[in-house]
Coordinates of C-alpha atoms in Angstrom, one line a residue:
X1384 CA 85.3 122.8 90.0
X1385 CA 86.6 119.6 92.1
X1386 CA 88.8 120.6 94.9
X1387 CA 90.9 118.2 97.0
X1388 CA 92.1 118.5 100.4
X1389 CA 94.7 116.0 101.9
X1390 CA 95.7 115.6 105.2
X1391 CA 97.6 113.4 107.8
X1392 CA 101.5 113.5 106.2
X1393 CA 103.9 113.7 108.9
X1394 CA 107.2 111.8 110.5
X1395 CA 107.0 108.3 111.6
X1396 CA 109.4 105.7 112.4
X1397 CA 110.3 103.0 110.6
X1398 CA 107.6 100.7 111.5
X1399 CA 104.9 103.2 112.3
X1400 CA 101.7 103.9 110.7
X1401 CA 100.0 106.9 109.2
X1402 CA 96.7 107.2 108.1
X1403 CA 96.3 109.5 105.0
X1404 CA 92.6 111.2 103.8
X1405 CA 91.6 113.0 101.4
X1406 CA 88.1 114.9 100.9
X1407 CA 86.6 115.7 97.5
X1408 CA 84.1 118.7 97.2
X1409 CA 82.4 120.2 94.4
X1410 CA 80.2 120.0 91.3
X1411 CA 80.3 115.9 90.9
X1412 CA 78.0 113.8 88.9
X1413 CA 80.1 111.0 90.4
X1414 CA 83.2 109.5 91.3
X1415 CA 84.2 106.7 89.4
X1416 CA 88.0 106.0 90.5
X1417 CA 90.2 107.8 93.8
X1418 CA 93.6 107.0 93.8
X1419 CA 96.9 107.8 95.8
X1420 CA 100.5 108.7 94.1
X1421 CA 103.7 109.9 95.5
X1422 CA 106.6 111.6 94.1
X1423 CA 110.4 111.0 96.3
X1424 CA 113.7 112.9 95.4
X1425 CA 115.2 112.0 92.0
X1426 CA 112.1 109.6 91.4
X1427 CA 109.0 109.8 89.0
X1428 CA 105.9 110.0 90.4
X1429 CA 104.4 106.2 90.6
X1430 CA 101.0 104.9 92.3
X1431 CA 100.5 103.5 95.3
X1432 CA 97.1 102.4 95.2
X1433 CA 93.7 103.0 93.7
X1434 CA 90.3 102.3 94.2
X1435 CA 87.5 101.9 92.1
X1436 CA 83.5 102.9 92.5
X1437 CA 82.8 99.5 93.0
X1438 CA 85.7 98.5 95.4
X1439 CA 88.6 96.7 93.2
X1440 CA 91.6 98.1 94.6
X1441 CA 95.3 98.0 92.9
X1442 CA 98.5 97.8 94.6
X1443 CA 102.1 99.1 94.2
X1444 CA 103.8 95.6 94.4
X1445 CA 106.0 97.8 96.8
X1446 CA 103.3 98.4 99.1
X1447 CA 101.1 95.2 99.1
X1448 CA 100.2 93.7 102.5
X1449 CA 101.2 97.2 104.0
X1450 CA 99.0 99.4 102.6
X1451 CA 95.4 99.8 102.0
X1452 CA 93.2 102.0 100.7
X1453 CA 89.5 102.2 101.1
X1454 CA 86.4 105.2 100.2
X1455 CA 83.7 106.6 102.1
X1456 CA 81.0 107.7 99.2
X1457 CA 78.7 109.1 101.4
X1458 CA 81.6 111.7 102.6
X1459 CA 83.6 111.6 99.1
X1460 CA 86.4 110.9 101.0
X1461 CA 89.5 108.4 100.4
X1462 CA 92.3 106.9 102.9
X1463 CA 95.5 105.6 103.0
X1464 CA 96.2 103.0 106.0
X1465 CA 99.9 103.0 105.9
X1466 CA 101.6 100.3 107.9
X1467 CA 105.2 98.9 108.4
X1468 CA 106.7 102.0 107.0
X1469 CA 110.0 101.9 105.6
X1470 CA 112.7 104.3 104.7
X1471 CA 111.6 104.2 100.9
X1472 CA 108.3 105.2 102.0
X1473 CA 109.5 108.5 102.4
X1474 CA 107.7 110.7 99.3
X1475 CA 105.0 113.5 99.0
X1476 CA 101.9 111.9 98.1
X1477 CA 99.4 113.3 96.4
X1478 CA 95.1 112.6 96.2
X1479 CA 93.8 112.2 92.8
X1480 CA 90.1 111.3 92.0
X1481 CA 88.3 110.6 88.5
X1482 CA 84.7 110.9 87.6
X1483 CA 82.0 112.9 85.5
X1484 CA 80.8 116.7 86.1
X1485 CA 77.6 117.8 87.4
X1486 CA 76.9 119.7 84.3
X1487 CA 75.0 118.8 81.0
X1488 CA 77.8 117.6 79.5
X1489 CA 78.7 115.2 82.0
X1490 CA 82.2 115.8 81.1
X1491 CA 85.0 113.5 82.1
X1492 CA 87.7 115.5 85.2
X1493 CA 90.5 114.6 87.0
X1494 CA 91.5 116.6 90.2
X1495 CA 94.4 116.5 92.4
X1496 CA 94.8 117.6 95.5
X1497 CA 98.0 119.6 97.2
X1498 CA 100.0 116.8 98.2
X1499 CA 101.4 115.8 102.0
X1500 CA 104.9 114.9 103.1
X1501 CA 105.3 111.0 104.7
X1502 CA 108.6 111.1 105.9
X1503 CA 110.4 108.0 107.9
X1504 CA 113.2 108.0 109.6
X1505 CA 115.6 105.1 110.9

């Protein structure tokens, strides 16, 4: 099975920057999309970013030109540069990655991984 493991949550400032990663390990034929999501009090859970296997990356329109998110294949690892944080950046955000099995089937998966708390504070 795909496991996920997600570090570098933790209290800023408003203003500060965190830098978010998570590391993918297991039975993959390959990773096709990584993406990050976060979940705050009384809110659904919404993306914040996502990038594909060959580099197009999607923004939150509430985190564009703060944000970005880039993949290390050779580790199967994703980040999250998170800059200017505000206030409503305050969520836990969870690691999720999609790709194909290392089996015969080459089934489809979807794995997410524990989630971390960003919180900011004024």
């Amino acid at each position: 099975q795909v496991q996920l493991v997600v570090s570098g949550g933790g209290l800023v400032q408003t203003g500060g920057s965190l830098r978010l990663s998570c590391a993918a390990s297991g039975r993959m034929f390959v990773i096709n999309t990584m993406a990050w999501y976060r979940q705050a009090p009384g809110k659904r859970r919404e993306l914040v970013a996502k990038i594909t296997r060959g580099g197009t990356t999607n923004y939150a329109d509430s985190v564009k030109g703060r944000f970005t998110i880039s993949r290390d294949d050779a580790k199967n690892t994703v980040y999250l540069q998170m800059n200017s944080l505000e206030t409503e950046d305050t969520a836990v955000y969870y690691c999720n990655t999609e790709g194909v099995t290392e089996d015969l089937s080459r089934s489809g998966f979807s794995a997410w991984g524990q989630g971390t708390q960003v919180t900011v504070s004024s």
